[in-house]
Tab-separated table of C-alpha atoms in Angstrom:
chain	number	residue	atom	x	y	z
A	935	MET	CA	-15.619	12.253	2.415
A	936	SER	CA	-16.691	8.929	0.635
A	937	ASP	CA	-14.837	5.600	1.871
A	938	ASN	CA	-14.131	5.222	-1.911
A	939	VAL	CA	-11.051	6.950	-3.413
A	940	LEU	CA	-11.974	5.287	-6.740
A	941	GLU	CA	-15.131	4.146	-8.408
A	942	VAL	CA	-15.646	2.292	-11.818
A	943	ARG	CA	-19.103	2.493	-12.899
A	944	HIS	CA	-20.447	0.600	-15.875
A	945	LEU	CA	-17.259	0.812	-17.851
A	946	ARG	CA	-17.336	-0.313	-21.519
A	947	VAL	CA	-14.122	-0.337	-23.639
A	948	SER	CA	-13.721	-1.600	-27.190
A	949	PHE	CA	-10.812	-1.855	-29.692
A	950	ASP	CA	-11.093	-1.360	-33.448
A	951	THR	CA	-9.255	-4.130	-35.262
A	952	PHE	CA	-8.889	-5.466	-38.795
A	953	VAL	CA	-11.133	-8.202	-38.165
A	954	GLY	CA	-13.818	-6.290	-36.348
A	955	LYS	CA	-14.589	-4.434	-33.023
A	956	VAL	CA	-13.439	-6.090	-29.836
A	957	HIS	CA	-15.536	-5.648	-26.728
A	958	ALA	CA	-12.796	-5.824	-24.219
A	959	ILE	CA	-14.529	-4.388	-21.293
A	960	ARG	CA	-18.143	-5.041	-20.961
A	961	ASP	CA	-20.004	-3.204	-17.952
A	962	VAL	CA	-17.270	-3.296	-15.276
A	963	SER	CA	-18.115	-1.865	-11.884
A	964	PHE	CA	-16.252	-1.747	-8.728
A	965	ALA	CA	-15.078	0.536	-5.959
A	966	LEU	CA	-11.794	0.911	-4.374
A	967	ARG	CA	-11.741	1.999	-0.443
A	968	ARG	CA	-9.175	4.102	1.083
A	969	GLY	CA	-6.164	2.186	2.246
A	970	GLU	CA	-7.237	-1.201	0.791
A	971	THR	CA	-5.747	-3.531	-1.678
A	972	LEU	CA	-8.225	-4.885	-4.317
A	973	ALA	CA	-6.844	-7.777	-6.596
A	974	LEU	CA	-8.119	-8.171	-10.047
A	975	VAL	CA	-7.613	-11.619	-11.118
A	976	GLY	CA	-8.427	-13.668	-14.242
A	977	GLU	CA	-6.832	-15.296	-17.282
A	978	SER	CA	-4.826	-13.645	-19.860
A	979	GLY	CA	-7.194	-11.501	-21.949
A	980	SER	CA	-9.931	-11.039	-19.295
A	981	GLY	CA	-9.810	-7.400	-19.273
A	982	LYS	CA	-7.729	-6.814	-16.028
A	983	SER	CA	-4.949	-4.596	-17.490
A	984	VAL	CA	-7.203	-2.891	-20.124
A	985	THR	CA	-9.550	-1.651	-17.063
A	986	CYS	CA	-6.685	-0.241	-15.231
A	987	ARG	CA	-5.130	1.325	-18.317
A	988	ALA	CA	-8.457	3.067	-18.940
A	989	ILE	CA	-8.208	4.479	-15.348
A	990	MET	CA	-4.869	5.839	-16.206
A	991	ARG	CA	-6.036	6.929	-19.721
A	992	LEU	CA	-3.149	4.978	-21.138
A	993	LEU	CA	-5.140	3.010	-23.690
A	994	ALA	CA	-3.965	2.220	-27.256
A	995	ARG	CA	-5.119	4.593	-30.255
A	996	ASN	CA	-7.506	2.200	-31.409
A	997	ALA	CA	-9.335	2.041	-28.146
A	998	ARG	CA	-12.718	3.156	-27.519
A	999	ILE	CA	-14.410	3.905	-24.212
A	1000	ASP	CA	-17.864	3.327	-25.021
A	1001	GLY	CA	-19.541	4.413	-21.873
A	1002	GLY	CA	-19.234	4.518	-18.147
A	1003	GLU	CA	-17.588	6.687	-15.576
A	1004	ILE	CA	-14.459	6.528	-13.720
A	1005	LEU	CA	-14.619	8.687	-10.486
A	1006	PHE	CA	-11.470	9.522	-8.533
A	1007	GLU	CA	-12.124	11.610	-5.482
A	1008	GLY	CA	-15.773	11.999	-6.829
A	1009	GLU	CA	-14.617	13.559	-10.409
A	1010	ASN	CA	-14.976	11.854	-13.562
A	1011	LEU	CA	-11.737	11.297	-15.092
A	1012	LEU	CA	-13.292	10.501	-18.473
A	1013	GLU	CA	-14.417	14.090	-18.533
A	1014	LYS	CA	-11.090	15.648	-17.763
A	1015	PRO	CA	-8.764	17.364	-20.367
A	1016	MET	CA	-5.426	15.362	-20.836
A	1017	ARG	CA	-3.543	18.238	-19.256
A	1018	GLU	CA	-5.139	17.499	-15.908
A	1019	ILE	CA	-4.815	13.702	-16.433
A	1020	ARG	CA	-1.109	14.139	-16.861
A	1021	HIS	CA	-1.012	15.826	-13.483
A	1022	ILE	CA	-2.971	13.022	-12.014
A	1023	ARG	CA	-1.304	10.291	-13.729
A	1024	GLY	CA	1.867	9.551	-11.571
A	1025	GLY	CA	0.983	12.080	-9.049
A	1026	GLU	CA	-2.373	10.956	-7.753
A	1027	ILE	CA	-2.706	7.569	-9.443
A	1028	ALA	CA	0.643	5.779	-10.116
A	1029	MET	CA	1.123	2.479	-11.855
A	1030	ILE	CA	3.846	-0.383	-11.503
A	1031	PHE	CA	4.352	-2.237	-14.916
A	1032	GLN	CA	5.019	-5.887	-15.388
A	1033	ASP	CA	8.685	-5.537	-16.870
A	1034	PRO	CA	11.009	-3.210	-15.062
A	1035	MET	CA	13.375	-2.892	-17.746
A	1036	THR	CA	10.928	-1.298	-20.001
A	1037	ALA	CA	9.809	0.938	-17.219
A	1038	LEU	CA	13.468	2.202	-16.604
A	1039	ASP	CA	15.508	4.459	-18.810
A	1040	PRO	CA	18.923	2.729	-19.419
A	1041	THR	CA	20.664	5.948	-20.213
A	1042	MET	CA	19.752	7.606	-16.876
A	1043	LYS	CA	21.040	6.975	-13.433
A	1044	ILE	CA	18.310	5.671	-11.261
A	1045	GLY	CA	18.583	8.163	-8.676
A	1046	ARG	CA	17.934	10.949	-11.291
A	1047	GLN	CA	14.813	9.019	-12.480
A	1048	ILE	CA	13.447	8.862	-9.023
A	1049	ALA	CA	14.119	12.527	-8.375
A	1050	GLU	CA	12.552	13.692	-11.690
A	1051	THR	CA	9.332	11.966	-10.706
A	1052	VAL	CA	9.439	13.703	-7.452
A	1053	THR	CA	10.023	17.379	-8.979
A	1054	LEU	CA	7.383	16.484	-11.806
A	1055	HIS	CA	4.501	16.321	-9.419
A	1056	ARG	CA	5.945	18.263	-6.326
A	1057	ARG	CA	7.252	21.839	-5.870
A	1058	VAL	CA	10.471	20.976	-4.317
A	1059	SER	CA	14.274	22.033	-4.851
A	1060	ARG	CA	16.724	19.686	-6.529
A	1061	ALA	CA	18.227	19.116	-2.891
A	1062	GLN	CA	14.893	18.018	-1.556
A	1063	ALA	CA	14.105	15.683	-4.725
A	1064	ARG	CA	17.469	14.094	-4.248
A	1065	ALA	CA	16.800	13.425	-0.484
A	1066	ARG	CA	13.425	12.089	-1.347
A	1067	ALA	CA	14.973	9.809	-3.745
A	1068	LEU	CA	17.358	8.619	-1.277
A	1069	GLU	CA	14.713	7.957	1.291
A	1070	LEU	CA	12.577	6.054	-1.351
A	1071	LEU	CA	15.581	3.693	-2.302
A	1072	GLU	CA	15.917	2.884	1.435
A	1073	MET	CA	12.132	2.365	2.026
A	1074	VAL	CA	12.146	-0.216	-0.752
A	1075	GLY	CA	15.060	-2.090	0.499
A	1076	ILE	CA	18.061	-0.992	-1.782
A	1077	GLU	CA	21.171	-1.187	0.353
A	1078	GLU	CA	23.672	1.502	0.168
A	1079	PRO	CA	21.399	4.051	-1.523
A	1080	GLU	CA	23.924	6.912	-1.717
A	1081	ARG	CA	26.148	4.575	-3.795
A	1082	ARG	CA	23.443	2.960	-5.892
A	1083	TYR	CA	21.670	6.370	-6.671
A	1084	HIS	CA	24.413	6.922	-9.210
A	1085	GLN	CA	24.121	3.302	-10.969
A	1086	TYR	CA	22.117	2.485	-14.119
A	1087	ALA	CA	19.439	-0.048	-14.346
A	1088	HIS	CA	21.683	-2.783	-15.956
A	1089	GLU	CA	23.756	-2.667	-12.651
A	1090	PHE	CA	20.892	-4.078	-10.598
A	1091	SER	CA	19.149	-7.626	-10.457
A	1092	GLY	CA	15.599	-8.018	-11.550
A	1093	GLY	CA	14.165	-7.766	-8.128
A	1094	GLN	CA	16.208	-4.728	-7.233
A	1095	ARG	CA	14.922	-3.096	-10.523
A	1096	GLN	CA	11.426	-4.049	-9.406
A	1097	ARG	CA	11.913	-2.360	-6.158
A	1098	ILE	CA	13.242	0.926	-8.006
A	1099	VAL	CA	10.075	0.928	-10.069
A	1100	ILE	CA	7.851	0.915	-6.967
A	1101	ALA	CA	10.229	3.604	-5.472
A	1102	ILE	CA	9.374	5.764	-8.750
A	1103	ALA	CA	5.731	4.981	-8.342
A	1104	LEU	CA	5.713	6.123	-4.664
A	1105	ALA	CA	7.720	9.100	-5.587
A	1106	ALA	CA	4.769	11.560	-5.239
A	1107	ASP	CA	2.960	9.869	-2.530
A	1108	PRO	CA	-0.067	8.523	-4.946
A	1109	LYS	CA	-3.499	8.021	-3.373
A	1110	VAL	CA	-3.932	5.098	-5.755
A	1111	LEU	CA	-1.055	2.379	-6.800
A	1112	ILE	CA	-1.946	0.218	-9.766
A	1113	ALA	CA	0.446	-2.863	-9.853
A	1114	ASP	CA	0.154	-4.633	-13.103
A	1115	GLU	CA	1.475	-8.317	-12.836
A	1116	PRO	CA	4.546	-6.846	-10.724
A	1117	THR	CA	5.951	-10.244	-9.886
A	1118	THR	CA	5.528	-12.211	-13.063
A	1119	ALA	CA	9.075	-11.761	-14.520
A	1120	LEU	CA	10.684	-12.642	-10.994
A	1121	ASP	CA	11.629	-16.232	-9.435
A	1122	VAL	CA	9.556	-17.520	-6.667
A	1123	THR	CA	11.761	-16.080	-3.830
A	1124	MET	CA	12.041	-12.608	-5.526
A	1125	GLN	CA	8.075	-12.774	-5.767
A	1126	ALA	CA	7.816	-13.335	-2.103
A	1127	GLN	CA	10.012	-10.590	-1.091
A	1128	ILE	CA	8.240	-8.036	-3.428
A	1129	LEU	CA	4.914	-8.986	-2.287
A	1130	ASP	CA	6.176	-8.610	1.397
A	1131	LEU	CA	7.629	-5.209	0.495
A	1132	MET	CA	4.329	-4.098	-1.143
A	1133	ARG	CA	2.350	-5.145	1.798
A	1134	GLY	CA	4.560	-3.424	4.117
A	1135	LEU	CA	4.722	-0.126	2.183
A	1136	GLN	CA	0.919	-0.319	1.826
A	1137	LYS	CA	0.296	-0.445	5.288
A	1138	LYS	CA	3.072	2.453	6.137
A	1139	THR	CA	1.782	4.694	3.417
A	1140	GLY	CA	-1.793	3.949	3.370
A	1141	THR	CA	-1.982	3.987	-0.359
A	1142	SER	CA	-5.070	2.317	-2.001
A	1143	VAL	CA	-3.758	-0.515	-4.444
A	1144	ILE	CA	-4.992	-2.236	-7.240
A	1145	PHE	CA	-3.143	-5.566	-7.619
A	1146	ILE	CA	-3.446	-7.171	-11.233
A	1147	THR	CA	-2.521	-10.742	-11.612
A	1148	HIS	CA	-3.595	-14.103	-13.366
A	1149	ASP	CA	-2.573	-16.156	-10.208
A	1150	LEU	CA	-5.050	-16.207	-7.376
A	1151	GLY	CA	-2.144	-17.638	-5.196
A	1152	VAL	CA	-0.015	-14.340	-5.538
A	1153	VAL	CA	-2.694	-12.276	-3.695
A	1154	ALA	CA	-3.770	-14.654	-1.034
A	1155	ASN	CA	-1.892	-12.734	1.713
A	1156	VAL	CA	-1.899	-9.492	-0.007
A	1157	ALA	CA	-5.437	-8.455	-0.962
A	1158	ASP	CA	-8.354	-7.205	1.143
A	1159	ARG	CA	-10.787	-7.866	-1.622
A	1160	VAL	CA	-10.639	-9.837	-4.780
A	1161	ALA	CA	-12.482	-9.243	-8.008
A	1162	VAL	CA	-12.422	-12.263	-10.415
A	1163	MET	CA	-12.606	-11.330	-14.183
A	1164	TYR	CA	-13.941	-13.229	-17.277
A	1165	ALA	CA	-14.441	-12.245	-20.835
A	1166	GLY	CA	-14.350	-8.399	-20.089
A	1167	LYS	CA	-16.804	-8.746	-16.799
A	1168	ILE	CA	-16.260	-8.866	-13.172
A	1169	ILE	CA	-17.997	-12.351	-12.393
A	1170	GLU	CA	-17.233	-12.621	-8.787
A	1171	ILE	CA	-16.282	-10.162	-6.066
A	1172	GLY	CA	-15.796	-10.347	-2.346
A	1173	THR	CA	-13.192	-10.308	0.414
A	1174	ALA	CA	-10.304	-12.292	0.105
A	1175	ASP	CA	-11.346	-15.020	2.633
A	1176	GLU	CA	-14.932	-15.301	0.867
A	1177	VAL	CA	-13.417	-15.587	-2.619
A	1178	PHE	CA	-10.520	-18.098	-1.463
A	1179	TYR	CA	-12.610	-20.211	0.944
A	1180	ASP	CA	-16.415	-19.936	-0.206
A	1181	PRO	CA	-16.004	-19.259	-3.913
A	1182	ARG	CA	-19.439	-19.441	-5.611
A	1183	HIS	CA	-18.835	-19.011	-9.416
A	1184	PRO	CA	-17.605	-22.100	-11.258
A	1185	TYR	CA	-14.925	-20.170	-13.010
A	1186	THR	CA	-13.310	-19.146	-9.505
A	1187	TRP	CA	-13.600	-22.924	-8.656
A	1188	GLY	CA	-11.454	-23.688	-11.765
A	1189	LEU	CA	-8.963	-21.047	-10.847
A	1190	LEU	CA	-8.737	-22.321	-7.171
A	1191	ALA	CA	-8.808	-26.091	-8.074
A	1192	SER	CA	-6.033	-25.394	-10.514
A	1193	MET	CA	-3.728	-24.008	-7.610
A	1194	PRO	CA	-1.260	-26.637	-6.392
A	1195	THR	CA	-1.143	-27.148	-2.544
A	1196	LEU	CA	0.958	-28.991	0.101
A	1197	GLU	CA	-1.797	-31.821	-0.203
A	1198	THR	CA	-1.598	-32.048	-4.022
A	1199	GLY	CA	1.213	-34.657	-4.036
A	1200	GLY	CA	1.678	-36.347	-7.336
A	1201	GLU	CA	-1.895	-36.155	-8.860
A	1202	ALA	CA	-2.452	-33.948	-11.984
A	1203	LEU	CA	-3.592	-30.418	-11.404
A	1204	TYR	CA	-7.167	-29.372	-12.550
A	1205	ALA	CA	-7.345	-27.546	-15.682
A	1206	ILE	CA	-10.415	-25.288	-16.968
A	1207	PRO	CA	-11.441	-27.129	-20.437
A	1208	GLY	CA	-11.671	-24.818	-23.517
A	1209	THR	CA	-10.531	-21.339	-24.121
A	1210	PRO	CA	-12.158	-17.875	-23.547
A	1211	PRO	CA	-14.501	-16.606	-26.173
A	1212	THR	CA	-13.704	-14.147	-28.834
A	1213	LEU	CA	-15.085	-10.631	-27.831
A	1214	ILE	CA	-15.499	-9.455	-31.502
A	1215	ASP	CA	-19.054	-11.051	-31.076
A	1216	PRO	CA	-19.813	-11.742	-27.535
A	1217	PRO	CA	-21.607	-14.708	-26.699
A	1218	GLN	CA	-25.294	-14.546	-25.767
A	1219	GLY	CA	-26.042	-15.522	-22.026
A	1220	ASP	CA	-23.025	-16.588	-19.820
A	1221	ALA	CA	-19.552	-16.222	-21.390
A	1222	PHE	CA	-18.386	-19.165	-19.433
A	1223	ALA	CA	-21.182	-21.531	-20.257
A	1224	PRO	CA	-19.023	-23.451	-22.719
A	1225	ARG	CA	-16.401	-24.172	-20.467
A	1226	ASN	CA	-18.692	-24.811	-17.552
A	1227	ALA	CA	-19.595	-28.436	-16.421
A	1228	TRP	CA	-22.295	-26.995	-14.132
A	1229	ALA	CA	-24.107	-24.773	-16.909
A	1230	LEU	CA	-27.773	-24.736	-16.783
A	1231	GLU	CA	-29.897	-24.412	-19.860
A	1232	ILE	CA	-30.551	-20.698	-18.862
A	1233	ASP	CA	-26.789	-19.895	-19.157
A	1234	GLU	CA	-27.154	-20.365	-23.162
A	1235	ILE	CA	-29.917	-17.852	-23.183
A	1236	LEU	CA	-29.638	-15.078	-20.452
A	1237	GLU	CA	-26.603	-13.496	-18.730
A	1238	PRO	CA	-26.786	-14.020	-15.110
A	1239	PRO	CA	-27.004	-10.855	-12.861
A	1240	MET	CA	-24.802	-10.381	-9.775
A	1241	PHE	CA	-26.398	-12.467	-6.894
A	1242	GLU	CA	-25.718	-11.394	-3.365
A	1243	VAL	CA	-24.025	-14.224	-1.270
A	1244	THR	CA	-23.343	-11.776	1.631
A	1245	PRO	CA	-23.298	-7.912	1.752
A	1246	THR	CA	-19.732	-7.920	0.574
A	1247	HIS	CA	-19.844	-11.126	-1.684
A	1248	PHE	CA	-21.384	-11.137	-5.141
A	1249	ALA	CA	-21.357	-13.580	-7.899
A	1250	ALA	CA	-22.596	-13.682	-11.185
A	1251	THR	CA	-23.937	-17.294	-11.811
A	1252	TRP	CA	-27.365	-18.855	-12.311
A	1253	LEU	CA	-26.336	-21.401	-9.902
A	1254	LEU	CA	-27.184	-19.020	-7.023
A	1255	ASP	CA	-30.687	-18.473	-8.132
A	1256	PRO	CA	-33.224	-19.933	-5.775
A	1257	ARG	CA	-34.755	-21.977	-8.554
A	1258	ALA	CA	-31.442	-23.693	-9.549
A	1259	PRO	CA	-30.545	-27.257	-8.500
A	1260	SER	CA	-28.039	-27.780	-5.672
A	1261	VAL	CA	-24.615	-28.866	-7.091
A	1262	GLU	CA	-21.494	-29.857	-5.470
A	1263	PRO	CA	-18.250	-27.885	-6.380
A	1264	PRO	CA	-14.951	-29.771	-6.907
A	1265	GLN	CA	-13.422	-31.800	-4.093
A	1266	ALA	CA	-10.563	-28.810	-3.751
A	1267	ILE	CA	-13.340	-26.250	-3.319
A	1268	ARG	CA	-15.073	-28.451	-0.686
A	1269	ALA	CA	-11.698	-28.950	0.955
A	1270	ARG	CA	-10.976	-25.192	1.219
A	1271	ARG	CA	-14.568	-24.910	2.791
A	1272	ARG	CA	-13.691	-27.343	5.308
A	1273	GLU	CA	-10.553	-25.483	6.171
A	1274	ALA	CA	-12.321	-22.463	6.701
A	1275	GLY	CA	-14.875	-24.318	8.882
A	1276	GLN	CA	-17.789	-23.493	6.751
């Protein structure tokens, strides 16, 4: 059996719009190992959510998968009929959405919503589904599950609603759980609680997790590996420690330098200049070049390949080419390297 439960190979996705064809995902490849948490990180519009919606086959009507493979347990999901995909979706691969209020039915008691998900994907009796729903409510930290089973979504706080959405996602014991910005709508305290909950559940269930976020700080203690996306591509991927303490792509430098730390004090935080490119007409060369203070002449001409930093760490920047000049990253990145003893 392969160590990978999910593999995305050379995925390309576009959207037909009134202003032209948007090349949203441009040759994305990664693997998700059994029992690991992989974070997909990047600015809004980088392609994180589109990549995961392609895995779920939940793309908008104007979307087109132009190429690539999505292998789940060795079988290409893009070749399967929607009848099979509907069985896999929710049963084998589940998704936690950003806003719990849009994911929950306001007219249905939450216990019944969880129980229906159980019966949809597992052959169990109503009594068994109810027992499983109560077990899940307790597992995700909802107190008095017997009483709360009969309540509606509006009777719960935002953090509790997100816990219920997680319970629904786990109802059928999925092998892969995709969490799409699950803490964005919550305050900092609730964010920490939900992240702790997800980390604990992942260890308990062994489910593989793809965690989508625009905030590197959110996944610092959650992810095993981190993939950084920019303009529809993965531009750096490695273990969490490699990406946090020895980043190699200037875009990753910018994301990390813009994160406040205990040492930040009153000085202004770094901000990456400019804006991401339009993907109607993707730029020649490195898409990040116009925003990159360390850009080389070749960045305007050729797109960089993935250079190997270590057997687990890769980055697509010409700065890693042996012929490139040596450059110093921002002070914040040098401080991270010192912190890690590198």
